[in-house]
Structure formats: structure tokens, C-alpha cells
PDB file of C-alpha atoms in Angstrom:
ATOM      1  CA  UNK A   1     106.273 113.385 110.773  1.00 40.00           C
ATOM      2  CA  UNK A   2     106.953 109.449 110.962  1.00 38.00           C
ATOM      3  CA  UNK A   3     104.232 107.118 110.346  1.00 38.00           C
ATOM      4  CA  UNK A   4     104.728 103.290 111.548  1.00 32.00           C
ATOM      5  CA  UNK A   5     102.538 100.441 111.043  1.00 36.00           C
ATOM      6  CA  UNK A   6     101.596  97.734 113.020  1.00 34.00           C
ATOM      7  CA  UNK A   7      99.296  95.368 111.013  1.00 36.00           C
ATOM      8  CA  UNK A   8      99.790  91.968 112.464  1.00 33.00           C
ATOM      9  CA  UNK A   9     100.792  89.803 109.632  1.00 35.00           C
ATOM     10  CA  UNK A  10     100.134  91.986 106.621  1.00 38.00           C
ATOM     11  CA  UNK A  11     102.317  94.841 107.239  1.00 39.00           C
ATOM     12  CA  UNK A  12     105.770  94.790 108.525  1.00 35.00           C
ATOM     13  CA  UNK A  13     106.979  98.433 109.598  1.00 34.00           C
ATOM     14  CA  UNK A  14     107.917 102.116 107.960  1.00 35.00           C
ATOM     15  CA  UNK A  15     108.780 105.039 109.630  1.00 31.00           C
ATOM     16  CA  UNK A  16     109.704 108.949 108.170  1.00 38.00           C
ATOM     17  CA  UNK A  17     111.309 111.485 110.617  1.00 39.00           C
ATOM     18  CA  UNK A  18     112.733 111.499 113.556  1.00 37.00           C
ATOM     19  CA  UNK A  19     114.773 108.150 114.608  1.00 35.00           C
ATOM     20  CA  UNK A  20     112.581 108.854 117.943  1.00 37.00           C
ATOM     21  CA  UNK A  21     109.552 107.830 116.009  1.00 38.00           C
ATOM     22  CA  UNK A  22     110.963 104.931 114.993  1.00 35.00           C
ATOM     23  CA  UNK A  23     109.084 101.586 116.600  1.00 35.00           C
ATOM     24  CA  UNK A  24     109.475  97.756 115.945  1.00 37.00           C
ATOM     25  CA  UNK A  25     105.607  96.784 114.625  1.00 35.00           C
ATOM     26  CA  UNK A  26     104.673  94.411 118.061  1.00 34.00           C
ATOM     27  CA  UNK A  27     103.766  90.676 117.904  1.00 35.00           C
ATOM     28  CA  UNK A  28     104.311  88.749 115.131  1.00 36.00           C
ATOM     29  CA  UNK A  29     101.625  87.097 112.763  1.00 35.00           C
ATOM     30  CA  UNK A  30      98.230  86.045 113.429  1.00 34.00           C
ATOM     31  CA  UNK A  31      97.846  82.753 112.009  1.00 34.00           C
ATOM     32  CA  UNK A  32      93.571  82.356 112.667  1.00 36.00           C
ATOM     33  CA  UNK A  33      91.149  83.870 110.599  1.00 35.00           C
ATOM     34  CA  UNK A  34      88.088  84.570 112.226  1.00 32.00           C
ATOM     35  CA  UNK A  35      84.817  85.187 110.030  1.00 38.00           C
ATOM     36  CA  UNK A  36      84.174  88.111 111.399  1.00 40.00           C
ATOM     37  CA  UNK A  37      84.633  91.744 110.086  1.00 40.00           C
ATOM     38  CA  UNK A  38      85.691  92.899 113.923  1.00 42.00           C
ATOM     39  CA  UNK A  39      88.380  89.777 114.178  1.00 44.00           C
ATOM     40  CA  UNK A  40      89.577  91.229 110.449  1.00 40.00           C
ATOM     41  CA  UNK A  41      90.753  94.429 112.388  1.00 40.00           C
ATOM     42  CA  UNK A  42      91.739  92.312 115.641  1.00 43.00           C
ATOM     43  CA  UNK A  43      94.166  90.285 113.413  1.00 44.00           C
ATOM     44  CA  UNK A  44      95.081  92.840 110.699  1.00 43.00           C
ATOM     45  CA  UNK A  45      94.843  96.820 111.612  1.00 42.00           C
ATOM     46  CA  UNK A  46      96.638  98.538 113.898  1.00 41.00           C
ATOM     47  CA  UNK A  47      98.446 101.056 112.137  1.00 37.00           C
ATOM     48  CA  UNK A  48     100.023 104.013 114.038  1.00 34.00           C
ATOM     49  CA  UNK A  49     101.654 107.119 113.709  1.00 36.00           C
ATOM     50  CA  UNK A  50     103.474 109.690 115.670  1.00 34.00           C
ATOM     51  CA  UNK A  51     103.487 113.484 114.565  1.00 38.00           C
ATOM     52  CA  UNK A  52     106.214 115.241 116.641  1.00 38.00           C
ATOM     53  CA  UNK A  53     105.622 119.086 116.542  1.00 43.00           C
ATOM     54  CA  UNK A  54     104.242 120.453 112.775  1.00 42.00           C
ATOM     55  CA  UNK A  55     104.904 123.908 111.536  1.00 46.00           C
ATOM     56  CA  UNK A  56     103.010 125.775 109.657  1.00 43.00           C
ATOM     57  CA  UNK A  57     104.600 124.124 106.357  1.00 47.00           C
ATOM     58  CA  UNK A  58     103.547 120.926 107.886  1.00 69.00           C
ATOM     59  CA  UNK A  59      99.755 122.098 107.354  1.00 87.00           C
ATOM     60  CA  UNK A  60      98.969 119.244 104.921  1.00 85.00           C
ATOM     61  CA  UNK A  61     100.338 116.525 106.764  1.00 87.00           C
ATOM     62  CA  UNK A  62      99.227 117.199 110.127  1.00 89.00           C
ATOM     63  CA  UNK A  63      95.839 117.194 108.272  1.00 91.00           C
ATOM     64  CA  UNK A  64      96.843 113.891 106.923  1.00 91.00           C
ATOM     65  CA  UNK A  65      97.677 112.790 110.372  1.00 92.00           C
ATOM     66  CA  UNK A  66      94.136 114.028 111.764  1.00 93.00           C
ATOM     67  CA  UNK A  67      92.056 112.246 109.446  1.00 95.00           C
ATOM     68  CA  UNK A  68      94.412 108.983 109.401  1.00 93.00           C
ATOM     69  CA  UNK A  69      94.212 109.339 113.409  1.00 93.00           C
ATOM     70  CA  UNK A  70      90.120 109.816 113.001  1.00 95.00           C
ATOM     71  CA  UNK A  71      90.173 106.316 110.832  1.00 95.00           C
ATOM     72  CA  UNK A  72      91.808 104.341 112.926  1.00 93.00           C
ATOM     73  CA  UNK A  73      90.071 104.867 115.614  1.00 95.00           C
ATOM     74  CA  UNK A  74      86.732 104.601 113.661  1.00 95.00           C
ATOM     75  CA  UNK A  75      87.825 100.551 112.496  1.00 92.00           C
ATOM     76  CA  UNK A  76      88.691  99.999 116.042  1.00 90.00           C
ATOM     77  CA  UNK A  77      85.739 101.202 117.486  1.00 94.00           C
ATOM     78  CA  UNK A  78      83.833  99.288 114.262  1.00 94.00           C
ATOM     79  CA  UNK A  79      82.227 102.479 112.422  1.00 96.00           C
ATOM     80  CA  UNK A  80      83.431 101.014 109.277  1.00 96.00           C
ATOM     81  CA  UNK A  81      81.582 103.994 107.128  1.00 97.00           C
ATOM     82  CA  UNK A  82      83.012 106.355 108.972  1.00 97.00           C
ATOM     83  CA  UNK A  83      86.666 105.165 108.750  1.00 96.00           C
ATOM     84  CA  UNK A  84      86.234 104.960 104.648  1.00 97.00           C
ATOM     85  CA  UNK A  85      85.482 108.427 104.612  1.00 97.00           C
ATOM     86  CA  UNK A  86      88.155 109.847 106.533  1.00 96.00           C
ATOM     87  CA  UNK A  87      91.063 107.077 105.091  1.00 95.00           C
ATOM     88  CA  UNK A  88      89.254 108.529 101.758  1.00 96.00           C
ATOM     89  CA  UNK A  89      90.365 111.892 102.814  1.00 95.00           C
ATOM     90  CA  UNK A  90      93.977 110.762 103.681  1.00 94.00           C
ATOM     91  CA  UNK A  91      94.061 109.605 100.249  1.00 95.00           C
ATOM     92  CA  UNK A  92      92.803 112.927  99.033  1.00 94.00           C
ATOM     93  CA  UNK A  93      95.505 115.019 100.804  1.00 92.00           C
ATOM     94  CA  UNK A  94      98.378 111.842 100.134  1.00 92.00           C
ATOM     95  CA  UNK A  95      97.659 109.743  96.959  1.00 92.00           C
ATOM     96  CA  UNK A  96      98.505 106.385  96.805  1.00 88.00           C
ATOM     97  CA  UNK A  97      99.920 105.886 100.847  1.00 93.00           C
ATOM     98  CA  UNK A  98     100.488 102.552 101.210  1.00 94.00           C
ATOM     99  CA  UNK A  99      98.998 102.147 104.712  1.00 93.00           C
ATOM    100  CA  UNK A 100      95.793 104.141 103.860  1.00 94.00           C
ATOM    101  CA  UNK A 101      95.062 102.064 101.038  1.00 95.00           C
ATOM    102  CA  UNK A 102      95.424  99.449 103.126  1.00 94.00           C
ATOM    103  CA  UNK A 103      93.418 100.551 106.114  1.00 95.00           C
ATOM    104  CA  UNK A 104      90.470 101.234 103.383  1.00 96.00           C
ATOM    105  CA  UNK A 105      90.671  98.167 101.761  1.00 96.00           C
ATOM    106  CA  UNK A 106      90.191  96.543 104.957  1.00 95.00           C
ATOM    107  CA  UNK A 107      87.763  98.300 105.945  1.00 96.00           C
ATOM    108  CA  UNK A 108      85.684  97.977 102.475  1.00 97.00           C
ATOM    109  CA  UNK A 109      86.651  94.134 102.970  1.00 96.00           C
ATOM    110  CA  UNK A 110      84.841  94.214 106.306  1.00 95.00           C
ATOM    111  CA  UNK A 111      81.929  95.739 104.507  1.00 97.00           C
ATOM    112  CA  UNK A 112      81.965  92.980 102.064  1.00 97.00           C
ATOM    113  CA  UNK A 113      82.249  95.674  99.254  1.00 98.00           C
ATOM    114  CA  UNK A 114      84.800  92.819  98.139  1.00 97.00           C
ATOM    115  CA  UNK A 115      85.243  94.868  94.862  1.00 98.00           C
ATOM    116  CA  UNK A 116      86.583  98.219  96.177  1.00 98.00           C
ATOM    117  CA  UNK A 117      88.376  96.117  98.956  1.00 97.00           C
ATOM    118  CA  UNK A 118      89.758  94.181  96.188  1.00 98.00           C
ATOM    119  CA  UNK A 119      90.703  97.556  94.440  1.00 97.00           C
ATOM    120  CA  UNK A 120      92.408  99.064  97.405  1.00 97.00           C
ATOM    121  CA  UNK A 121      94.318  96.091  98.301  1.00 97.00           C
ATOM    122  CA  UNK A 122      95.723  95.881  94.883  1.00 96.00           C
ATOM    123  CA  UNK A 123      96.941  99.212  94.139  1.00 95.00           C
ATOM    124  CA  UNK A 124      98.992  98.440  98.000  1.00 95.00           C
ATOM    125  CA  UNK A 125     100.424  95.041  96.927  1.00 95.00           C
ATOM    126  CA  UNK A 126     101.896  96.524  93.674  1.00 94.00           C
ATOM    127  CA  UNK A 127     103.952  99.362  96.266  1.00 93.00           C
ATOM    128  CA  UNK A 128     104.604  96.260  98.305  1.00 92.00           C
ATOM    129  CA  UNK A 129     104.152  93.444  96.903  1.00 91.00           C
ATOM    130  CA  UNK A 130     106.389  90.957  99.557  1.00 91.00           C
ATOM    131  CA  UNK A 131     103.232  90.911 102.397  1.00 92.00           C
ATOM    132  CA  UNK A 132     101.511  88.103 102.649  1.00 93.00           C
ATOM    133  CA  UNK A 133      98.665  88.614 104.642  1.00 92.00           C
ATOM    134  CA  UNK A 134      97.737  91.783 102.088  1.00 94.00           C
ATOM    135  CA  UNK A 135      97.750  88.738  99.812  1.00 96.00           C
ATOM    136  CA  UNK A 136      95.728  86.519 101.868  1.00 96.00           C
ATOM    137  CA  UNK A 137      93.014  89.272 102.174  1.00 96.00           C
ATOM    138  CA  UNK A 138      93.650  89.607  98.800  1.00 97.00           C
ATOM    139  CA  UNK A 139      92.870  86.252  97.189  1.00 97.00           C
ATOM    140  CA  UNK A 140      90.005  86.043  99.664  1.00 97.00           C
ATOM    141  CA  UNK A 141      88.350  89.142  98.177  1.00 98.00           C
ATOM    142  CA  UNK A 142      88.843  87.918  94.880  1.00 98.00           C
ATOM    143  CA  UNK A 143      87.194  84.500  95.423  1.00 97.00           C
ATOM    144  CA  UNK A 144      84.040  86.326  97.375  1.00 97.00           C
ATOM    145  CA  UNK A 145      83.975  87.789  93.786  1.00 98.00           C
ATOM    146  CA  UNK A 146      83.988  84.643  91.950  1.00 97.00           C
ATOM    147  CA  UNK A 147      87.562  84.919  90.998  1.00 97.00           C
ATOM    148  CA  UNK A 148      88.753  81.558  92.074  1.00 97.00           C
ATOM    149  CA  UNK A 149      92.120  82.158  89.581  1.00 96.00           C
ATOM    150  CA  UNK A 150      93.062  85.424  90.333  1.00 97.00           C
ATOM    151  CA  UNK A 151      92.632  84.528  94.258  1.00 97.00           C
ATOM    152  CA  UNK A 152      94.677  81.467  93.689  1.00 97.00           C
ATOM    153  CA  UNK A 153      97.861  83.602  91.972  1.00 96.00           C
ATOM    154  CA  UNK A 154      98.229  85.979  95.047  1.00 96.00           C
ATOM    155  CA  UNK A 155      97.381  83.191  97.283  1.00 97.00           C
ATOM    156  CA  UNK A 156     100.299  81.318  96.023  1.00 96.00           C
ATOM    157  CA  UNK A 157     102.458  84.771  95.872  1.00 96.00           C
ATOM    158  CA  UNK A 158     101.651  84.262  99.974  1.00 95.00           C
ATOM    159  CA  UNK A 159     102.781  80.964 100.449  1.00 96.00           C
ATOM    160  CA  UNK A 160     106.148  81.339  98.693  1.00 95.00           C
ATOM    161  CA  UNK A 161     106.532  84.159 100.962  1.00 94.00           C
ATOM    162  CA  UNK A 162     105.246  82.594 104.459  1.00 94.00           C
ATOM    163  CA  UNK A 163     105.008  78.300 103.751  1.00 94.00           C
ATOM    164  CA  UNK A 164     103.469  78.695 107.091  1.00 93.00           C
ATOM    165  CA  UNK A 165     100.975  80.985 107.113  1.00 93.00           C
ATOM    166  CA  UNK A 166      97.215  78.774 107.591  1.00 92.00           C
ATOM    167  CA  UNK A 167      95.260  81.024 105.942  1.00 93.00           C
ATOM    168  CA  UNK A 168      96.910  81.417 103.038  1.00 95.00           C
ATOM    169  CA  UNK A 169      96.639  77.685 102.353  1.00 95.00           C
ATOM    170  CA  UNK A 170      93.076  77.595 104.027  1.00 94.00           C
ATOM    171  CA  UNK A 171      92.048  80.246 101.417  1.00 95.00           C
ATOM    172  CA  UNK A 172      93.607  78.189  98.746  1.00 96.00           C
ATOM    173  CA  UNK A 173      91.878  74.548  99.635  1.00 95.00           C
ATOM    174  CA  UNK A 174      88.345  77.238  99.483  1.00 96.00           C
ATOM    175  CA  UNK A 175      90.071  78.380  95.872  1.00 97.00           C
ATOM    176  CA  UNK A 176      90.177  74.638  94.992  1.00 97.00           C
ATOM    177  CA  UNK A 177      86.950  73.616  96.204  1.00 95.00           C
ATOM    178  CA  UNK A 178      85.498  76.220  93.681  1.00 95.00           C
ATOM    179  CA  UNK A 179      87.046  75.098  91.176  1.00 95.00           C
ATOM    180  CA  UNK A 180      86.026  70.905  91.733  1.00 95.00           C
ATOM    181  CA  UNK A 181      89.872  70.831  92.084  1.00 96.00           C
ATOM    182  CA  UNK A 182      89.237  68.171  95.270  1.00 95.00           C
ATOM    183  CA  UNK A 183      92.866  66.922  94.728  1.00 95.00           C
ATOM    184  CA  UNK A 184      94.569  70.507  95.526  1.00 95.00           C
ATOM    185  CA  UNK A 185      92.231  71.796  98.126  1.00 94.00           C
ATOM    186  CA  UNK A 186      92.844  68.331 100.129  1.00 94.00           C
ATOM    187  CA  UNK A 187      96.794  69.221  99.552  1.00 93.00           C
ATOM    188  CA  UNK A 188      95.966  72.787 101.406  1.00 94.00           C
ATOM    189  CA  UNK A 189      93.733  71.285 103.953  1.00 91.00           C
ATOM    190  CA  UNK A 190      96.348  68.493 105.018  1.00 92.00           C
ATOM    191  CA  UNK A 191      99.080  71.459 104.451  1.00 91.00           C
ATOM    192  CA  UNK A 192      96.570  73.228 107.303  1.00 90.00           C
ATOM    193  CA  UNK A 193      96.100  69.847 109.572  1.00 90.00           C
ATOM    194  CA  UNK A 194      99.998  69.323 109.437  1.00 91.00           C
ATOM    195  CA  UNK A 195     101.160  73.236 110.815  1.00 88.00           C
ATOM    196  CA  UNK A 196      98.533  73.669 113.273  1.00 83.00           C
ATOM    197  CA  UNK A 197      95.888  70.238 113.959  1.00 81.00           C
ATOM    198  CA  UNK A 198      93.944  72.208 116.816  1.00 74.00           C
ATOM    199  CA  UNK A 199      92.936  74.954 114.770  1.00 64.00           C
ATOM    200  CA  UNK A 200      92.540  73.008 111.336  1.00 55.00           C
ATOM    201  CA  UNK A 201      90.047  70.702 113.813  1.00 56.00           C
ATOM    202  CA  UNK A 202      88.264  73.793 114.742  1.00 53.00           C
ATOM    203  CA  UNK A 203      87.949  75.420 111.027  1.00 52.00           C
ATOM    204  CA  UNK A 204      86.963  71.800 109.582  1.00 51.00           C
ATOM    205  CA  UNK A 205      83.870  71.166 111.930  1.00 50.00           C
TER     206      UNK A 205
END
């Protein structure tokens, strides 16, 4: 069984199996945020996996593959509480994958049950802690909390890893701001303004 992952800017790729299975993740990363929790999923979820035929040993993972199958399909088609209960049941069956843990924080995120999100998406960073835009989800979950500090740490975590990722610094300038830290936030905001003006126009109105 091989699972891959194709989460546009927040997950690069894994596979287990069969070289067959194997798949570069597509596109490279999204570098808009859009408010919304459909554009989260748009920009961030995509995850998929291939399950080449199971034997009867293979019981537990083919139910693994059912219910990650049934979530995925549940964020794209925007039943978010269905998609927590069956990435919940992935969980159940394998604790602690990486790209359930994920998918459910993202989905929680979309929610804005920022606290479980925040949960989810923490427990994935410390398997993998070298993608930014978990980090950028991340440190936005943790200032919708009122965590300006902790946001700022992963946010910067981010930006060491990708100088050029916009919402990473956007998110940090919003830190800032939160923290009457006018200096820093205008550092992020011209940081924005200098790697992409159209878009830092277009957030800034």
C-alpha cells in the first residue's frame, strides 16, 4: 500500500510500496491565502493514495485506505464534519499518520475549532517539522487563539525555511499588529509588497 501526498505548499511527498505508486506531489506552492475555509483546501489538501491489490493480511490498511479515501473526498466536496470523523477513524486504525493529522487539522482549522486544529497540526510538525505551510496554518491557528508568541515562533520556523513564502510573513505583520509591535509588522508587510506588489495591493485594501 503506498500513500503520497499532494498538499500544495505544506506537504512535500511520501510514498510506501510499490515504486509504481510512487508520484512527484504536482504544482508547487500556493503563495495566496484566501479567507475562506473552501480556498484552505483549494491551496492546502489534496492528499492521495494508491492501494494496489490487499490481501487478507492487508485487512487493516485497506480499512485505513477506505476511510482516508471517504475524508478526502468529504473536504473536497466541503462536509467538513464528515471528513473529521472518518480522518478520526484513520487515526484510530493508524496512530499518529502524518497526513491524517494533517488532513484533520485542516479540516478542524476550516471549522475554526482553532484549538483542535492547533492540536492536530502540532503533533504533524513535530514528525515533520521542515514544512512551512503546516507552519503557516500553524501560527495562524495560534494567533485566532490569542497566541500572538507562539504563532510568531513557528511563523518564523516558516520563513527560515521558505524567505518567500507571503503568508508566512503576512501572518507575521497580523502577529505584530497584536502585539502594538507596528515596527515589525511594517517589516512583514513591506517584506509582502517587495515579493509579490499585486497581491500585497489586493490583501492591504
Amino acid at each position: 500500500m503506498c500513500w503520497s501526498q499532494n498538499i500544495a505548499g505544506v506537504v512535500g511527498s511520501s510514498t510506501r510500496g510499490d515504486a509504481a505508486c510512487r508520484r512527484k506531489a504536482a504544482g508547487r506552492r500556493h503563495r495566496h491565502w484566501a479567507g475562506s475555509a473552501l480556498a484552505v483546501f483549494a491551496m492546502y489538501s489534496g492528499l492521495w493514495f494508491c492501494t494496489p491489490g490487499l490481501s487478507s493480511a492487508e485487512t487493516v490498511e485497506a480499512q485505513v485506505a477506505a476511510h482516508f479515501r471517504a475524508g478526502k473526498e468529504a473536504l473536497e466536496q466541503g462536509k467538513l464534519d464528515r471528513a473529521v470523523e472518518e480522518f478520526k477513524k484513520v487515526l484510530a486504525l493508524h496512530p499518529a499518520l502524518f497526513e491524517a493529522e494533517v488532513n484533520l487539522g485542516l479540516a478542524y482549522h476550516s471549522l475554526a475549532e482553532y484549538k483542535l486544529a492547533a492540536d492536530y497540526l502540532s503533533r504533524a510538525v513535530r514528525q515533520k517539522p521542515n514544512l512551512p505551510g503546516v507552519d503557516v496554518i500553524l501560527g495562524l491557528d495560534y494567533l485566532k487563539l490569542g497566541l500572538p508568541a507562539k504563532a510568531i515562533l513557528v511563523l518564523r520556523r516558516a520563513v527560515r525555511l521558505d524567505p518567500s513564502n507571503l503568508e508566512a510573513h503576512r501572518v507575521l505583520a497580523m502577529c505584530f499588529l497584536s502585539q502594538d509591535n507596528f515596527r515589525k509588522a511594517a517589516q512583514e508587510f513591506r517584506q509582502v509588497s517587495v515579493l509579490d506588489p499585486d497581491k500585497a495591493g489586493a490583501w492591504f485594501k
